[in-house]
GROMACS .gro file of C-alpha atoms in nm:
model
  417
    1UNK     CA    1   7.821  14.703  -1.164
    2UNK     CA    2   7.550  14.440  -1.224
    3UNK     CA    3   7.257  14.471  -1.463
    4UNK     CA    4   7.034  14.553  -1.169
    5UNK     CA    5   7.231  14.870  -1.101
    6UNK     CA    6   7.363  14.719  -0.779
    7UNK     CA    7   7.718  14.626  -0.685
    8UNK     CA    8   7.805  14.267  -0.601
    9UNK     CA    9   7.833  14.215  -0.225
   10UNK     CA   10   8.168  14.044  -0.286
   11UNK     CA   11   8.313  14.387  -0.365
   12UNK     CA   12   8.214  14.525  -0.025
   13UNK     CA   13   8.488  14.525   0.244
   14UNK     CA   14   8.247  14.462   0.532
   15UNK     CA   15   8.094  14.166   0.350
   16UNK     CA   16   8.442  14.021   0.301
   17UNK     CA   17   8.506  14.069   0.674
   18UNK     CA   18   8.179  13.892   0.759
   19UNK     CA   19   8.263  13.597   0.532
   20UNK     CA   20   8.633  13.557   0.615
   21UNK     CA   21   8.610  13.177   0.646
   22UNK     CA   22   8.344  13.117   0.384
   23UNK     CA   23   8.013  13.218   0.227
   24UNK     CA   24   7.675  13.049   0.263
   25UNK     CA   25   7.506  12.914  -0.048
   26UNK     CA   26   7.128  12.869  -0.051
   27UNK     CA   27   7.097  12.772   0.316
   28UNK     CA   28   7.318  12.832   0.617
   29UNK     CA   29   7.638  12.630   0.656
   30UNK     CA   30   7.732  12.590   1.020
   31UNK     CA   31   8.079  12.451   0.957
   32UNK     CA   32   8.248  12.793   0.951
   33UNK     CA   33   7.981  13.006   1.119
   34UNK     CA   34   8.155  13.018   1.456
   35UNK     CA   35   8.481  13.139   1.300
   36UNK     CA   36   8.303  13.404   1.093
   37UNK     CA   37   8.117  13.524   1.400
   38UNK     CA   38   8.439  13.548   1.601
   39UNK     CA   39   8.603  13.761   1.330
   40UNK     CA   40   8.308  14.000   1.313
   41UNK     CA   41   8.255  14.038   1.687
   42UNK     CA   42   8.625  14.070   1.759
   43UNK     CA   43   8.664  14.344   1.498
   44UNK     CA   44   8.350  14.537   1.597
   45UNK     CA   45   8.407  14.517   1.973
   46UNK     CA   46   8.769  14.634   1.944
   47UNK     CA   47   8.701  14.987   2.071
   48UNK     CA   48   8.449  14.888   2.340
   49UNK     CA   49   8.534  14.893   2.708
   50UNK     CA   50   8.603  14.551   2.867
   51UNK     CA   51   8.301  14.571   3.097
   52UNK     CA   52   8.074  14.648   2.800
   53UNK     CA   53   8.215  14.353   2.607
   54UNK     CA   54   8.128  14.128   2.898
   55UNK     CA   55   7.770  14.259   2.898
   56UNK     CA   56   7.740  14.192   2.527
   57UNK     CA   57   7.879  13.843   2.567
   58UNK     CA   58   7.629  13.772   2.841
   59UNK     CA   59   7.341  13.912   2.636
   60UNK     CA   60   7.437  13.699   2.336
   61UNK     CA   61   7.517  13.399   2.556
   62UNK     CA   62   7.866  13.370   2.408
   63UNK     CA   63   8.217  13.331   2.545
   64UNK     CA   64   8.360  13.676   2.639
   65UNK     CA   65   8.679  13.575   2.456
   66UNK     CA   66   8.484  13.604   2.131
   67UNK     CA   67   8.478  13.983   2.177
   68UNK     CA   68   8.849  14.034   2.236
   69UNK     CA   69   9.049  14.217   1.967
   70UNK     CA   70   9.157  14.002   1.673
   71UNK     CA   71   9.494  13.834   1.692
   72UNK     CA   72   9.762  13.885   1.425
   73UNK     CA   73   9.686  13.539   1.287
   74UNK     CA   74   9.315  13.618   1.258
   75UNK     CA   75   9.394  13.948   1.087
   76UNK     CA   76   9.609  13.754   0.842
   77UNK     CA   77   9.306  13.538   0.754
   78UNK     CA   78   9.106  13.854   0.689
   79UNK     CA   79   9.381  13.990   0.463
   80UNK     CA   80   9.388  13.660   0.273
   81UNK     CA   81   9.013  13.692   0.216
   82UNK     CA   82   9.067  14.037   0.063
   83UNK     CA   83   9.351  13.909  -0.154
   84UNK     CA   84   9.127  13.630  -0.289
   85UNK     CA   85   8.865  13.890  -0.383
   86UNK     CA   86   9.137  14.109  -0.537
   87UNK     CA   87   9.043  14.402  -0.313
   88UNK     CA   88   9.286  14.610  -0.114
   89UNK     CA   89   9.275  14.541   0.259
   90UNK     CA   90   9.309  14.915   0.316
   91UNK     CA   91   8.945  14.960   0.205
   92UNK     CA   92   8.839  14.814   0.538
   93UNK     CA   93   8.854  15.086   0.805
   94UNK     CA   94   9.089  15.006   1.091
   95UNK     CA   95   8.895  14.895   1.397
   96UNK     CA   96   9.059  15.155   1.620
   97UNK     CA   97   8.952  15.441   1.387
   98UNK     CA   98   8.581  15.358   1.407
   99UNK     CA   99   8.377  15.564   1.652
  100UNK     CA  100   8.017  15.635   1.752
  101UNK     CA  101   7.941  15.823   1.431
  102UNK     CA  102   8.086  15.558   1.203
  103UNK     CA  103   7.858  15.346   0.988
  104UNK     CA  104   7.876  15.004   0.829
  105UNK     CA  105   7.756  15.046   0.474
  106UNK     CA  106   7.599  14.762   0.277
  107UNK     CA  107   7.402  15.004   0.058
  108UNK     CA  108   7.316  14.932  -0.307
  109UNK     CA  109   7.444  14.575  -0.299
  110UNK     CA  110   7.310  14.250  -0.435
  111UNK     CA  111   7.366  13.943  -0.219
  112UNK     CA  112   7.361  13.636  -0.440
  113UNK     CA  113   7.415  13.400  -0.148
  114UNK     CA  114   7.250  13.360   0.190
  115UNK     CA  115   7.356  13.615   0.452
  116UNK     CA  116   7.402  13.500   0.810
  117UNK     CA  117   7.467  13.780   1.062
  118UNK     CA  118   7.314  13.621   1.371
  119UNK     CA  119   7.455  13.652   1.724
  120UNK     CA  120   7.664  13.949   1.624
  121UNK     CA  121   7.719  14.294   1.768
  122UNK     CA  122   7.684  14.612   1.560
  123UNK     CA  123   7.802  14.907   1.771
  124UNK     CA  124   7.771  15.135   1.468
  125UNK     CA  125   7.481  15.217   1.236
  126UNK     CA  126   7.440  14.944   0.975
  127UNK     CA  127   7.289  15.041   0.641
  128UNK     CA  128   7.138  14.794   0.393
  129UNK     CA  129   6.932  15.055   0.208
  130UNK     CA  130   6.837  14.967  -0.153
  131UNK     CA  131   7.012  14.629  -0.132
  132UNK     CA  132   6.874  14.303  -0.269
  133UNK     CA  133   6.893  13.966  -0.095
  134UNK     CA  134   6.850  13.682  -0.343
  135UNK     CA  135   6.873  13.409  -0.081
  136UNK     CA  136   6.792  13.380   0.288
  137UNK     CA  137   6.883  13.652   0.536
  138UNK     CA  138   6.929  13.610   0.911
  139UNK     CA  139   7.012  13.859   1.183
  140UNK     CA  140   6.871  13.660   1.474
  141UNK     CA  141   6.979  13.743   1.829
  142UNK     CA  142   7.209  14.022   1.713
  143UNK     CA  143   7.248  14.352   1.900
  144UNK     CA  144   7.246  14.667   1.690
  145UNK     CA  145   7.281  15.039   1.741
  146UNK     CA  146   7.057  15.111   1.443
  147UNK     CA  147   6.961  14.930   1.121
  148UNK     CA  148   6.842  15.085   0.796
  149UNK     CA  149   6.674  14.859   0.540
  150UNK     CA  150   6.481  15.120   0.345
  151UNK     CA  151   6.399  15.006  -0.012
  152UNK     CA  152   6.568  14.670   0.054
  153UNK     CA  153   6.438  14.361  -0.132
  154UNK     CA  154   6.418  14.023   0.040
  155UNK     CA  155   6.357  13.753  -0.220
  156UNK     CA  156   6.363  13.463   0.025
  157UNK     CA  157   6.312  13.419   0.400
  158UNK     CA  158   6.414  13.698   0.640
  159UNK     CA  159   6.476  13.623   1.008
  160UNK     CA  160   6.514  13.889   1.278
  161UNK     CA  161   6.403  13.675   1.573
  162UNK     CA  162   6.522  13.801   1.913
  163UNK     CA  163   6.731  14.076   1.754
  164UNK     CA  164   6.778  14.387   1.967
  165UNK     CA  165   6.773  14.688   1.736
  166UNK     CA  166   6.845  15.025   1.891
  167UNK     CA  167   6.984  14.892   2.219
  168UNK     CA  168   7.316  15.075   2.211
  169UNK     CA  169   7.230  15.439   2.273
  170UNK     CA  170   7.080  15.538   1.937
  171UNK     CA  171   6.830  15.824   1.960
  172UNK     CA  172   6.671  15.854   1.614
  173UNK     CA  173   6.478  15.600   1.408
  174UNK     CA  174   6.682  15.296   1.504
  175UNK     CA  175   6.495  15.053   1.276
  176UNK     CA  176   6.394  15.156   0.925
  177UNK     CA  177   6.222  14.931   0.674
  178UNK     CA  178   6.057  15.205   0.472
  179UNK     CA  179   5.938  15.075   0.134
  180UNK     CA  180   6.110  14.740   0.194
  181UNK     CA  181   5.976  14.434   0.006
  182UNK     CA  182   5.951  14.086   0.155
  183UNK     CA  183   5.868  13.822  -0.108
  184UNK     CA  184   5.866  13.531   0.138
  185UNK     CA  185   5.802  13.493   0.508
  186UNK     CA  186   5.955  13.741   0.752
  187UNK     CA  187   5.987  13.688   1.125
  188UNK     CA  188   6.054  13.940   1.402
  189UNK     CA  189   5.944  13.709   1.685
  190UNK     CA  190   6.068  13.819   2.029
  191UNK     CA  191   6.273  14.099   1.873
  192UNK     CA  192   6.315  14.439   2.038
  193UNK     CA  193   6.267  14.725   1.792
  194UNK     CA  194   6.320  15.088   1.882
  195UNK     CA  195   6.143  15.363   1.686
  196UNK     CA  196   6.062  15.116   1.408
  197UNK     CA  197   5.940  15.252   1.074
  198UNK     CA  198   5.771  15.016   0.826
  199UNK     CA  199   5.604  15.287   0.619
  200UNK     CA  200   5.500  15.148   0.276
  201UNK     CA  201   5.673  14.818   0.349
  202UNK     CA  202   5.518  14.527   0.159
  203UNK     CA  203   5.493  14.178   0.306
  204UNK     CA  204   5.375  13.931   0.042
  205UNK     CA  205   5.368  13.630   0.276
  206UNK     CA  206   5.325  13.579   0.649
  207UNK     CA  207   5.503  13.818   0.885
  208UNK     CA  208   5.533  13.744   1.255
  209UNK     CA  209   5.574  13.999   1.533
  210UNK     CA  210   5.465  13.765   1.814
  211UNK     CA  211   5.617  13.867   2.148
  212UNK     CA  212   5.801  14.151   1.974
  213UNK     CA  213   5.868  14.454   2.193
  214UNK     CA  214   5.826  14.792   2.024
  215UNK     CA  215   5.975  15.068   2.236
  216UNK     CA  216   6.057  15.433   2.189
  217UNK     CA  217   5.713  15.476   2.034
  218UNK     CA  218   5.458  15.290   1.826
  219UNK     CA  219   5.607  15.150   1.502
  220UNK     CA  220   5.490  15.326   1.188
  221UNK     CA  221   5.302  15.107   0.942
  222UNK     CA  222   5.156  15.383   0.726
  223UNK     CA  223   5.040  15.240   0.390
  224UNK     CA  224   5.215  14.911   0.468
  225UNK     CA  225   5.086  14.598   0.294
  226UNK     CA  226   5.022  14.330   0.557
  227UNK     CA  227   4.891  13.979   0.476
  228UNK     CA  228   4.592  13.827   0.653
  229UNK     CA  229   4.803  13.602   0.874
  230UNK     CA  230   5.012  13.884   1.020
  231UNK     CA  231   5.077  13.824   1.390
  232UNK     CA  232   5.111  14.115   1.635
  233UNK     CA  233   5.152  14.100   2.015
  234UNK     CA  234   4.826  14.198   2.184
  235UNK     CA  235   4.972  14.299   2.520
  236UNK     CA  236   5.005  14.671   2.606
  237UNK     CA  237   5.346  14.614   2.765
  238UNK     CA  238   5.487  14.524   2.421
  239UNK     CA  239   5.408  14.871   2.290
  240UNK     CA  240   5.612  15.142   2.458
  241UNK     CA  241   5.552  15.515   2.454
  242UNK     CA  242   5.796  15.766   2.299
  243UNK     CA  243   6.119  15.814   2.490
  244UNK     CA  244   6.075  16.094   2.747
  245UNK     CA  245   6.280  16.403   2.669
  246UNK     CA  246   6.497  16.631   2.882
  247UNK     CA  247   6.538  16.990   2.767
  248UNK     CA  248   6.859  17.195   2.779
  249UNK     CA  249   6.776  17.312   3.132
  250UNK     CA  250   6.756  16.954   3.256
  251UNK     CA  251   6.376  16.961   3.292
  252UNK     CA  252   6.212  16.623   3.249
  253UNK     CA  253   5.934  16.635   2.987
  254UNK     CA  254   5.746  16.304   2.955
  255UNK     CA  255   5.576  16.355   2.618
  256UNK     CA  256   5.510  16.646   2.390
  257UNK     CA  257   5.164  16.692   2.231
  258UNK     CA  258   5.322  16.624   1.892
  259UNK     CA  259   5.472  16.294   2.011
  260UNK     CA  260   5.135  16.180   2.145
  261UNK     CA  261   4.959  16.283   1.824
  262UNK     CA  262   5.206  16.081   1.616
  263UNK     CA  263   5.163  15.792   1.860
  264UNK     CA  264   4.785  15.800   1.827
  265UNK     CA  265   4.801  15.825   1.447
  266UNK     CA  266   5.035  15.526   1.430
  267UNK     CA  267   4.789  15.311   1.624
  268UNK     CA  268   4.507  15.441   1.404
  269UNK     CA  269   4.688  15.316   1.093
  270UNK     CA  270   4.729  14.970   1.249
  271UNK     CA  271   4.365  14.962   1.360
  272UNK     CA  272   4.240  15.045   1.012
  273UNK     CA  273   4.457  14.777   0.857
  274UNK     CA  274   4.325  14.517   1.102
  275UNK     CA  275   3.969  14.626   1.021
  276UNK     CA  276   4.042  14.575   0.651
  277UNK     CA  277   4.167  14.225   0.731
  278UNK     CA  278   3.850  14.162   0.940
  279UNK     CA  279   4.048  14.102   1.259
  280UNK     CA  280   3.814  14.256   1.522
  281UNK     CA  281   4.015  14.153   1.827
  282UNK     CA  282   4.335  14.303   1.687
  283UNK     CA  283   4.150  14.612   1.569
  284UNK     CA  284   4.003  14.678   1.911
  285UNK     CA  285   4.339  14.627   2.077
  286UNK     CA  286   4.484  14.907   1.864
  287UNK     CA  287   4.174  15.115   1.941
  288UNK     CA  288   4.255  15.080   2.310
  289UNK     CA  289   4.615  15.180   2.241
  290UNK     CA  290   4.486  15.489   2.056
  291UNK     CA  291   4.286  15.588   2.361
  292UNK     CA  292   4.585  15.522   2.585
  293UNK     CA  293   4.786  15.779   2.388
  294UNK     CA  294   4.495  16.026   2.388
  295UNK     CA  295   4.459  15.992   2.763
  296UNK     CA  296   4.811  16.118   2.835
  297UNK     CA  297   4.748  16.495   2.783
  298UNK     CA  298   4.647  16.691   3.092
  299UNK     CA  299   4.306  16.855   3.129
  300UNK     CA  300   3.947  16.738   3.124
  301UNK     CA  301   3.973  16.554   2.794
  302UNK     CA  302   4.272  16.349   2.904
  303UNK     CA  303   4.105  16.276   3.238
  304UNK     CA  304   3.781  16.162   3.070
  305UNK     CA  305   3.971  15.929   2.839
  306UNK     CA  306   4.161  15.784   3.135
  307UNK     CA  307   3.834  15.740   3.323
  308UNK     CA  308   3.690  15.552   3.027
  309UNK     CA  309   3.996  15.327   3.035
  310UNK     CA  310   3.976  15.265   3.409
  311UNK     CA  311   3.606  15.180   3.401
  312UNK     CA  312   3.596  14.957   3.094
  313UNK     CA  313   3.944  14.916   2.941
  314UNK     CA  314   3.817  15.134   2.657
  315UNK     CA  315   3.504  14.930   2.593
  316UNK     CA  316   3.669  14.588   2.603
  317UNK     CA  317   3.638  14.477   2.965
  318UNK     CA  318   3.344  14.271   3.091
  319UNK     CA  319   3.466  14.230   3.449
  320UNK     CA  320   3.512  14.600   3.533
  321UNK     CA  321   3.160  14.727   3.452
  322UNK     CA  322   3.012  14.405   3.597
  323UNK     CA  323   3.202  14.464   3.922
  324UNK     CA  324   3.089  14.828   3.923
  325UNK     CA  325   2.727  14.723   3.882
  326UNK     CA  326   2.766  14.472   4.167
  327UNK     CA  327   2.916  14.740   4.389
  328UNK     CA  328   2.637  14.983   4.297
  329UNK     CA  329   2.370  14.725   4.379
  330UNK     CA  330   2.536  14.625   4.706
  331UNK     CA  331   2.578  14.984   4.817
  332UNK     CA  332   2.210  15.055   4.745
  333UNK     CA  333   2.094  14.742   4.927
  334UNK     CA  334   2.299  14.834   5.234
  335UNK     CA  335   2.171  15.194   5.235
  336UNK     CA  336   1.802  15.111   5.191
  337UNK     CA  337   1.805  14.808   5.421
  338UNK     CA  338   1.979  15.007   5.692
  339UNK     CA  339   1.723  15.285   5.669
  340UNK     CA  340   1.423  15.052   5.674
  341UNK     CA  341   1.560  14.864   5.978
  342UNK     CA  342   1.650  15.175   6.177
  343UNK     CA  343   1.330  15.366   6.096
  344UNK     CA  344   1.069  15.087   6.077
  345UNK     CA  345   0.893  15.203   6.396
  346UNK     CA  346   0.843  15.559   6.270
  347UNK     CA  347   0.730  15.474   5.915
  348UNK     CA  348   0.363  15.496   5.827
  349UNK     CA  349   0.396  15.214   5.570
  350UNK     CA  350   0.675  14.993   5.702
  351UNK     CA  351   0.788  14.716   5.464
  352UNK     CA  352   0.716  14.358   5.569
  353UNK     CA  353   1.070  14.252   5.474
  354UNK     CA  354   1.323  14.537   5.502
  355UNK     CA  355   1.602  14.333   5.340
  356UNK     CA  356   1.412  14.221   5.031
  357UNK     CA  357   1.255  14.564   4.998
  358UNK     CA  358   1.607  14.711   4.993
  359UNK     CA  359   1.714  14.455   4.733
  360UNK     CA  360   1.413  14.528   4.514
  361UNK     CA  361   1.453  14.903   4.532
  362UNK     CA  362   1.825  14.884   4.457
  363UNK     CA  363   1.755  14.669   4.150
  364UNK     CA  364   1.469  14.900   4.054
  365UNK     CA  365   1.697  15.206   4.054
  366UNK     CA  366   1.998  15.044   3.891
  367UNK     CA  367   1.803  14.887   3.604
  368UNK     CA  368   1.507  15.122   3.578
  369UNK     CA  369   1.553  15.151   3.200
  370UNK     CA  370   1.470  14.777   3.176
  371UNK     CA  371   1.125  14.846   3.314
  372UNK     CA  372   1.206  14.749   3.671
  373UNK     CA  373   1.106  15.082   3.820
  374UNK     CA  374   0.801  14.954   4.013
  375UNK     CA  375   0.938  14.661   4.212
  376UNK     CA  376   0.864  14.844   4.541
  377UNK     CA  377   0.540  15.005   4.654
  378UNK     CA  378   0.544  15.380   4.594
  379UNK     CA  379   0.407  15.443   4.939
  380UNK     CA  380   0.717  15.293   5.094
  381UNK     CA  381   0.950  15.476   4.854
  382UNK     CA  382   0.783  15.808   4.924
  383UNK     CA  383   0.891  15.791   5.287
  384UNK     CA  384   1.263  15.788   5.204
  385UNK     CA  385   1.463  16.096   5.310
  386UNK     CA  386   1.589  16.339   5.047
  387UNK     CA  387   1.944  16.206   5.073
  388UNK     CA  388   1.841  15.852   4.974
  389UNK     CA  389   1.617  15.983   4.696
  390UNK     CA  390   1.917  16.173   4.556
  391UNK     CA  391   2.127  15.859   4.588
  392UNK     CA  392   1.856  15.664   4.403
  393UNK     CA  393   1.878  15.910   4.113
  394UNK     CA  394   2.259  15.882   4.104
  395UNK     CA  395   2.225  15.503   4.116
  396UNK     CA  396   1.999  15.513   3.811
  397UNK     CA  397   2.246  15.728   3.612
  398UNK     CA  398   2.547  15.512   3.693
  399UNK     CA  399   2.345  15.195   3.643
  400UNK     CA  400   2.274  15.307   3.287
  401UNK     CA  401   2.641  15.397   3.224
  402UNK     CA  402   2.785  15.070   3.355
  403UNK     CA  403   2.518  14.862   3.182
  404UNK     CA  404   2.611  15.029   2.855
  405UNK     CA  405   2.982  14.962   2.916
  406UNK     CA  406   2.900  14.599   3.000
  407UNK     CA  407   2.707  14.561   2.675
  408UNK     CA  408   2.993  14.725   2.484
  409UNK     CA  409   3.243  14.484   2.638
  410UNK     CA  410   3.027  14.183   2.551
  411UNK     CA  411   2.987  14.305   2.196
  412UNK     CA  412   3.358  14.367   2.144
  413UNK     CA  413   3.450  14.032   2.297
  414UNK     CA  414   3.215  13.815   2.097
  415UNK     CA  415   3.174  13.985   1.762
  416UNK     CA  416   3.311  13.788   1.467
  417UNK     CA  417   3.374  14.056   1.210
   0.00000   0.00000   0.00000
């Protein structure tokens, strides 16, 4: 054991397997990376069906031969690596004995050298909990069933770009970074993270989630420390809802109330953190995502929230309320103009210009709260039938609503902090 209470990674059988042809020092040495990757992928894909290996090879953009079982000569190289470390080769589980419930344990280890596990397949749960990485760490473009990094310590750069975590049939929290510490920059750009949990994680330098796809539910960032230059994707399609469930009778159940409550709370935590960082655009995005989750339940409340979203994108859209106001004005103009034209001969006080009278009255009703209620002579207005007077009242109500939503959208678009 080391003074830190952690075991050296060089005593771990899976680390020896991953570094069969050599270890990386401070940076990443590409001279033996391809051989190391072949050993890992060949060992891990041993029990997979041929058609699944081909899919993995295509996803990783690698030669399918890289995922074939290891040859006797390659296994001899692995055994030599164990002999050099003075560790029995029998400590490494045989590839054919590993199954869906197996795990790859890197727990409680200290990695003194850089760790490169990019472009690799992990068909079993991989666990780095409570481990310490003294140098750089990379798991870019790898495909994982599930990854646990709870209480891990990253002293240097950590790269998870384009990694697919939770893509091989895992149902629980596929990505856990609870209470993890990142001393330098961390990047999850274009990664796919399922049921990610970053509760109490601490990022001391920049962390990037640009173009990251979070699926299976909103990632949990409760009490997480995020720096000012944190980058999140601001597109709704990057933030998936919880995975729909099917009960024991085979009934499809989209979301439970508890799932949606957790979803909403997760977005609330992100919104509050963005408000603390004075990032209004990000904060309002997560506000909209909160409302999206709240709008899923059935009933009047869910319908009203959805209606708010349709009409104004939860107070962020300028175009939607502006288009609604235009439609409201146009509909009023058509109704009033049509009446004045068709009934001009029977009116006591016929307007001189039916069209402009219709335009004025439509504007007067829609924006009456701006003091435009007397653009048309009351004598002309008094001749309108009851139906058009009722419509005028409805026009006033909706004009106020859409004007408010337009003002809200302008405010949320152009506020600085």
